[in-house]
Amino acid sequence: MDKSRMKDGIYTVNWLALSKEDGHVTKGSYVFTVQTANANTNTQTINATNHPTLKQFSFIKDNANLTLSISPFKTGHNTFNFAINDMSGNPITNIKNVYLTLNNPGKSIGPISETMEKISDGKFGLDGDFLSQNGEWNIKIMLQRIGQYDINQEVKMEIK
Protein backbone atom coordinates (compact mmCIF):
# COMPACT_ATOMS: atom_id res chain seq x y z
CA MET A 1 0.00 0.00 0.00
CA ASP A 2 1.32 3.44 -0.88
CA LYS A 3 1.09 5.33 2.45
CA SER A 4 1.84 8.66 0.72
CA ARG A 5 -1.61 8.49 -0.92
CA MET A 6 -3.47 8.12 2.39
CA LYS A 7 -4.75 11.12 4.32
CA ASP A 8 -4.80 11.33 8.11
CA GLY A 9 -7.91 9.66 9.46
CA ILE A 10 -9.58 6.52 10.70
CA TYR A 11 -9.96 3.66 8.25
CA THR A 12 -12.01 0.47 8.39
CA VAL A 13 -10.95 -2.61 6.42
CA ASN A 14 -13.68 -5.14 5.68
CA TRP A 15 -12.33 -8.42 4.33
CA LEU A 16 -13.82 -11.59 2.90
CA ALA A 17 -12.08 -14.86 1.98
CA LEU A 18 -13.54 -17.75 0.02
CA SER A 19 -11.93 -21.17 0.49
CA LYS A 20 -10.98 -22.73 -2.83
CA GLU A 21 -11.27 -26.23 -1.34
CA ASP A 22 -14.70 -26.24 0.32
CA GLY A 23 -16.30 -22.89 -0.57
CA HIS A 24 -16.37 -21.79 3.09
CA VAL A 25 -16.58 -18.00 3.49
CA THR A 26 -14.76 -16.22 6.31
CA LYS A 27 -15.11 -12.49 6.90
CA GLY A 28 -14.14 -9.83 9.40
CA SER A 29 -12.97 -6.27 9.76
CA TYR A 30 -10.46 -4.15 11.60
CA VAL A 31 -9.90 -0.45 12.23
CA PHE A 32 -6.66 1.53 12.02
CA THR A 33 -5.58 5.17 12.21
CA VAL A 34 -3.20 7.06 9.93
CA GLN A 35 -1.63 10.13 11.51
CA THR A 36 1.45 11.98 10.33
CA ALA A 37 4.00 12.97 12.96
CA ASN A 38 3.14 16.68 12.58
CA ALA A 39 -0.64 16.26 12.54
CA ASN A 40 -2.59 18.34 15.04
CA THR A 41 -5.28 16.04 16.46
CA ASN A 42 -7.23 19.04 17.81
CA THR A 43 -8.16 20.11 14.27
CA GLN A 44 -9.67 16.76 13.25
CA THR A 45 -13.36 17.05 12.35
CA ILE A 46 -15.55 14.42 13.99
CA ASN A 47 -19.06 13.84 12.65
CA ALA A 48 -21.00 13.49 15.89
CA THR A 49 -23.80 15.71 17.11
CA ASN A 50 -26.12 15.97 20.08
CA HIS A 51 -24.16 13.48 22.20
CA PRO A 52 -22.77 14.04 25.67
CA THR A 53 -19.06 13.53 26.24
CA LEU A 54 -19.80 10.37 28.20
CA LYS A 55 -22.37 7.66 27.56
CA GLN A 56 -23.06 5.21 30.36
CA PHE A 57 -25.05 1.97 30.33
CA SER A 58 -25.94 0.20 33.60
CA PHE A 59 -27.46 -3.25 34.09
CA ILE A 60 -28.20 -5.70 36.87
CA LYS A 61 -27.54 -9.25 35.75
CA ASP A 62 -26.93 -12.44 37.74
CA ASN A 63 -26.76 -10.49 41.06
CA ALA A 64 -24.12 -8.14 39.66
CA ASN A 65 -24.15 -4.44 38.80
CA LEU A 66 -22.56 -3.89 35.37
CA THR A 67 -21.61 -0.44 34.09
CA LEU A 68 -20.17 0.35 30.66
CA SER A 69 -18.94 3.91 30.06
CA ILE A 70 -17.84 5.25 26.67
CA SER A 71 -16.01 8.55 26.40
CA PRO A 72 -16.13 10.89 24.52
CA PHE A 73 -18.91 8.89 22.77
CA LYS A 74 -18.35 10.01 19.20
CA THR A 75 -16.83 8.61 16.04
CA GLY A 76 -13.11 8.12 16.32
CA HIS A 77 -11.02 7.37 19.38
CA ASN A 78 -12.97 6.36 22.51
CA THR A 79 -12.20 4.99 25.95
CA PHE A 80 -14.36 2.09 27.11
CA ASN A 81 -14.52 1.50 30.88
CA PHE A 82 -16.34 -1.42 32.44
CA ALA A 83 -17.07 -1.98 36.12
CA ILE A 84 -18.70 -4.96 37.83
CA ASN A 85 -19.79 -4.87 41.48
CA ASP A 86 -21.88 -7.09 43.73
CA MET A 87 -25.22 -5.84 45.04
CA SER A 88 -23.45 -4.21 48.02
CA GLY A 89 -21.19 -2.16 45.73
CA ASN A 90 -18.03 -4.22 46.26
CA PRO A 91 -15.91 -5.10 43.21
CA ILE A 92 -16.34 -8.65 41.96
CA THR A 93 -12.93 -10.31 41.92
CA ASN A 94 -13.45 -13.69 40.21
CA ILE A 95 -13.29 -12.23 36.67
CA LYS A 96 -11.03 -14.13 34.30
CA ASN A 97 -11.61 -12.08 31.11
CA VAL A 98 -13.86 -9.33 29.76
CA TYR A 99 -14.42 -9.29 26.00
CA LEU A 100 -15.93 -6.40 24.05
CA THR A 101 -17.36 -7.11 20.58
CA LEU A 102 -18.52 -4.24 18.38
CA ASN A 103 -20.27 -4.19 15.04
CA ASN A 104 -22.14 -1.76 12.85
CA PRO A 105 -24.43 -3.88 10.62
CA GLY A 106 -25.59 -0.89 8.56
CA LYS A 107 -22.01 -0.20 7.46
CA SER A 108 -20.95 -3.89 7.33
CA ILE A 109 -18.33 -3.30 10.02
CA GLY A 110 -17.39 -6.07 12.39
CA PRO A 111 -17.53 -7.97 14.44
CA ILE A 112 -14.49 -6.38 16.06
CA SER A 113 -13.54 -8.33 19.21
CA GLU A 114 -11.11 -7.08 21.84
CA THR A 115 -10.08 -8.21 25.32
CA MET A 116 -10.44 -5.45 27.92
CA GLU A 117 -7.43 -4.80 30.14
CA LYS A 118 -7.81 -5.23 33.91
CA ILE A 119 -7.31 -1.92 35.72
CA SER A 120 -8.12 -3.16 39.22
CA ASP A 121 -10.55 -5.60 40.87
CA GLY A 122 -13.87 -5.23 39.07
CA LYS A 123 -12.60 -2.54 36.64
CA PHE A 124 -11.52 -3.00 33.03
CA GLY A 125 -10.61 -0.60 30.23
CA LEU A 126 -9.96 -0.39 26.50
CA ASP A 127 -8.92 2.48 24.20
CA GLY A 128 -9.26 2.52 20.45
CA ASP A 129 -10.75 3.78 17.21
CA PHE A 130 -13.45 1.09 17.13
CA LEU A 131 -16.41 3.44 16.51
CA SER A 132 -15.01 4.45 13.14
CA GLN A 133 -18.25 5.55 11.48
CA ASN A 134 -21.64 6.87 12.44
CA GLY A 135 -24.72 4.66 12.55
CA GLU A 136 -26.19 2.03 14.87
CA TRP A 137 -23.56 0.08 16.80
CA ASN A 138 -24.09 -3.16 18.70
CA ILE A 139 -21.76 -3.75 21.63
CA LYS A 140 -21.63 -7.12 23.33
CA ILE A 141 -19.86 -7.60 26.66
CA MET A 142 -18.89 -11.12 27.70
CA LEU A 143 -17.59 -11.68 31.20
CA GLN A 144 -15.81 -14.92 32.00
CA ARG A 145 -16.03 -15.70 35.70
CA ILE A 146 -14.06 -18.32 37.60
CA GLY A 147 -16.37 -20.94 39.11
CA GLN A 148 -19.57 -19.36 37.71
CA TYR A 149 -21.43 -19.00 34.43
CA ASP A 150 -20.36 -16.29 31.99
CA ILE A 151 -22.35 -13.06 31.88
CA ASN A 152 -23.35 -11.73 28.46
CA GLN A 153 -24.90 -8.31 27.87
CA GLU A 154 -25.65 -6.49 24.63
CA VAL A 155 -26.08 -2.74 24.10
CA LYS A 156 -27.36 -0.94 20.99
CA MET A 157 -26.52 2.70 20.49
CA GLU A 158 -26.59 5.36 17.78
CA ILE A 159 -23.65 7.54 16.81
CA LYS A 160 -24.66 10.48 14.59
CSV table of C-alpha atoms in Angstrom, one decimal:
chain,number,residue,atom,x,y,z
A,1,MET,CA,0.0,0.0,0.0
A,2,ASP,CA,1.3,3.4,-0.9
A,3,LYS,CA,1.1,5.3,2.5
A,4,SER,CA,1.8,8.7,0.7
A,5,ARG,CA,-1.6,8.5,-0.9
A,6,MET,CA,-3.5,8.1,2.4
A,7,LYS,CA,-4.7,11.1,4.3
A,8,ASP,CA,-4.8,11.3,8.1
A,9,GLY,CA,-7.9,9.7,9.5
A,10,ILE,CA,-9.6,6.5,10.7
A,11,TYR,CA,-10.0,3.7,8.2
A,12,THR,CA,-12.0,0.5,8.4
A,13,VAL,CA,-10.9,-2.6,6.4
A,14,ASN,CA,-13.7,-5.1,5.7
A,15,TRP,CA,-12.3,-8.4,4.3
A,16,LEU,CA,-13.8,-11.6,2.9
A,17,ALA,CA,-12.1,-14.9,2.0
A,18,LEU,CA,-13.5,-17.8,0.0
A,19,SER,CA,-11.9,-21.2,0.5
A,20,LYS,CA,-11.0,-22.7,-2.8
A,21,GLU,CA,-11.3,-26.2,-1.3
A,22,ASP,CA,-14.7,-26.2,0.3
A,23,GLY,CA,-16.3,-22.9,-0.6
A,24,HIS,CA,-16.4,-21.8,3.1
A,25,VAL,CA,-16.6,-18.0,3.5
A,26,THR,CA,-14.8,-16.2,6.3
A,27,LYS,CA,-15.1,-12.5,6.9
A,28,GLY,CA,-14.1,-9.8,9.4
A,29,SER,CA,-13.0,-6.3,9.8
A,30,TYR,CA,-10.5,-4.1,11.6
A,31,VAL,CA,-9.9,-0.5,12.2
A,32,PHE,CA,-6.7,1.5,12.0
A,33,THR,CA,-5.6,5.2,12.2
A,34,VAL,CA,-3.2,7.1,9.9
A,35,GLN,CA,-1.6,10.1,11.5
A,36,THR,CA,1.4,12.0,10.3
A,37,ALA,CA,4.0,13.0,13.0
A,38,ASN,CA,3.1,16.7,12.6
A,39,ALA,CA,-0.6,16.3,12.5
A,40,ASN,CA,-2.6,18.3,15.0
A,41,THR,CA,-5.3,16.0,16.5
A,42,ASN,CA,-7.2,19.0,17.8
A,43,THR,CA,-8.2,20.1,14.3
A,44,GLN,CA,-9.7,16.8,13.3
A,45,THR,CA,-13.4,17.0,12.4
A,46,ILE,CA,-15.6,14.4,14.0
A,47,ASN,CA,-19.1,13.8,12.7
A,48,ALA,CA,-21.0,13.5,15.9
A,49,THR,CA,-23.8,15.7,17.1
A,50,ASN,CA,-26.1,16.0,20.1
A,51,HIS,CA,-24.2,13.5,22.2
A,52,PRO,CA,-22.8,14.0,25.7
A,53,THR,CA,-19.1,13.5,26.2
A,54,LEU,CA,-19.8,10.4,28.2
A,55,LYS,CA,-22.4,7.7,27.6
A,56,GLN,CA,-23.1,5.2,30.4
A,57,PHE,CA,-25.1,2.0,30.3
A,58,SER,CA,-25.9,0.2,33.6
A,59,PHE,CA,-27.5,-3.2,34.1
A,60,ILE,CA,-28.2,-5.7,36.9
A,61,LYS,CA,-27.5,-9.3,35.8
A,62,ASP,CA,-26.9,-12.4,37.7
A,63,ASN,CA,-26.8,-10.5,41.1
A,64,ALA,CA,-24.1,-8.1,39.7
A,65,ASN,CA,-24.1,-4.4,38.8
A,66,LEU,CA,-22.6,-3.9,35.4
A,67,THR,CA,-21.6,-0.4,34.1
A,68,LEU,CA,-20.2,0.4,30.7
A,69,SER,CA,-18.9,3.9,30.1
A,70,ILE,CA,-17.8,5.2,26.7
A,71,SER,CA,-16.0,8.6,26.4
A,72,PRO,CA,-16.1,10.9,24.5
A,73,PHE,CA,-18.9,8.9,22.8
A,74,LYS,CA,-18.3,10.0,19.2
A,75,THR,CA,-16.8,8.6,16.0
A,76,GLY,CA,-13.1,8.1,16.3
A,77,HIS,CA,-11.0,7.4,19.4
A,78,ASN,CA,-13.0,6.4,22.5
A,79,THR,CA,-12.2,5.0,25.9
A,80,PHE,CA,-14.4,2.1,27.1
A,81,ASN,CA,-14.5,1.5,30.9
A,82,PHE,CA,-16.3,-1.4,32.4
A,83,ALA,CA,-17.1,-2.0,36.1
A,84,ILE,CA,-18.7,-5.0,37.8
A,85,ASN,CA,-19.8,-4.9,41.5
A,86,ASP,CA,-21.9,-7.1,43.7
A,87,MET,CA,-25.2,-5.8,45.0
A,88,SER,CA,-23.5,-4.2,48.0
A,89,GLY,CA,-21.2,-2.2,45.7
A,90,ASN,CA,-18.0,-4.2,46.3
A,91,PRO,CA,-15.9,-5.1,43.2
A,92,ILE,CA,-16.3,-8.7,42.0
A,93,THR,CA,-12.9,-10.3,41.9
A,94,ASN,CA,-13.4,-13.7,40.2
A,95,ILE,CA,-13.3,-12.2,36.7
A,96,LYS,CA,-11.0,-14.1,34.3
A,97,ASN,CA,-11.6,-12.1,31.1
A,98,VAL,CA,-13.9,-9.3,29.8
A,99,TYR,CA,-14.4,-9.3,26.0
A,100,LEU,CA,-15.9,-6.4,24.1
A,101,THR,CA,-17.4,-7.1,20.6
A,102,LEU,CA,-18.5,-4.2,18.4
A,103,ASN,CA,-20.3,-4.2,15.0
A,104,ASN,CA,-22.1,-1.8,12.8
A,105,PRO,CA,-24.4,-3.9,10.6
A,106,GLY,CA,-25.6,-0.9,8.6
A,107,LYS,CA,-22.0,-0.2,7.5
A,108,SER,CA,-21.0,-3.9,7.3
A,109,ILE,CA,-18.3,-3.3,10.0
A,110,GLY,CA,-17.4,-6.1,12.4
A,111,PRO,CA,-17.5,-8.0,14.4
A,112,ILE,CA,-14.5,-6.4,16.1
A,113,SER,CA,-13.5,-8.3,19.2
A,114,GLU,CA,-11.1,-7.1,21.8
A,115,THR,CA,-10.1,-8.2,25.3
A,116,MET,CA,-10.4,-5.5,27.9
A,117,GLU,CA,-7.4,-4.8,30.1
A,118,LYS,CA,-7.8,-5.2,33.9
A,119,ILE,CA,-7.3,-1.9,35.7
A,120,SER,CA,-8.1,-3.2,39.2
A,121,ASP,CA,-10.6,-5.6,40.9
A,122,GLY,CA,-13.9,-5.2,39.1
A,123,LYS,CA,-12.6,-2.5,36.6
A,124,PHE,CA,-11.5,-3.0,33.0
A,125,GLY,CA,-10.6,-0.6,30.2
A,126,LEU,CA,-10.0,-0.4,26.5
A,127,ASP,CA,-8.9,2.5,24.2
A,128,GLY,CA,-9.3,2.5,20.4
A,129,ASP,CA,-10.7,3.8,17.2
A,130,PHE,CA,-13.4,1.1,17.1
A,131,LEU,CA,-16.4,3.4,16.5
A,132,SER,CA,-15.0,4.5,13.1
A,133,GLN,CA,-18.3,5.6,11.5
A,134,ASN,CA,-21.6,6.9,12.4
A,135,GLY,CA,-24.7,4.7,12.6
A,136,GLU,CA,-26.2,2.0,14.9
A,137,TRP,CA,-23.6,0.1,16.8
A,138,ASN,CA,-24.1,-3.2,18.7
A,139,ILE,CA,-21.8,-3.8,21.6
A,140,LYS,CA,-21.6,-7.1,23.3
A,141,ILE,CA,-19.9,-7.6,26.7
A,142,MET,CA,-18.9,-11.1,27.7
A,143,LEU,CA,-17.6,-11.7,31.2
A,144,GLN,CA,-15.8,-14.9,32.0
A,145,ARG,CA,-16.0,-15.7,35.7
A,146,ILE,CA,-14.1,-18.3,37.6
A,147,GLY,CA,-16.4,-20.9,39.1
A,148,GLN,CA,-19.6,-19.4,37.7
A,149,TYR,CA,-21.4,-19.0,34.4
A,150,ASP,CA,-20.4,-16.3,32.0
A,151,ILE,CA,-22.3,-13.1,31.9
A,152,ASN,CA,-23.4,-11.7,28.5
A,153,GLN,CA,-24.9,-8.3,27.9
A,154,GLU,CA,-25.6,-6.5,24.6
A,155,VAL,CA,-26.1,-2.7,24.1
A,156,LYS,CA,-27.4,-0.9,21.0
A,157,MET,CA,-26.5,2.7,20.5
A,158,GLU,CA,-26.6,5.4,17.8
A,159,ILE,CA,-23.6,7.5,16.8
A,160,LYS,CA,-24.7,10.5,14.6
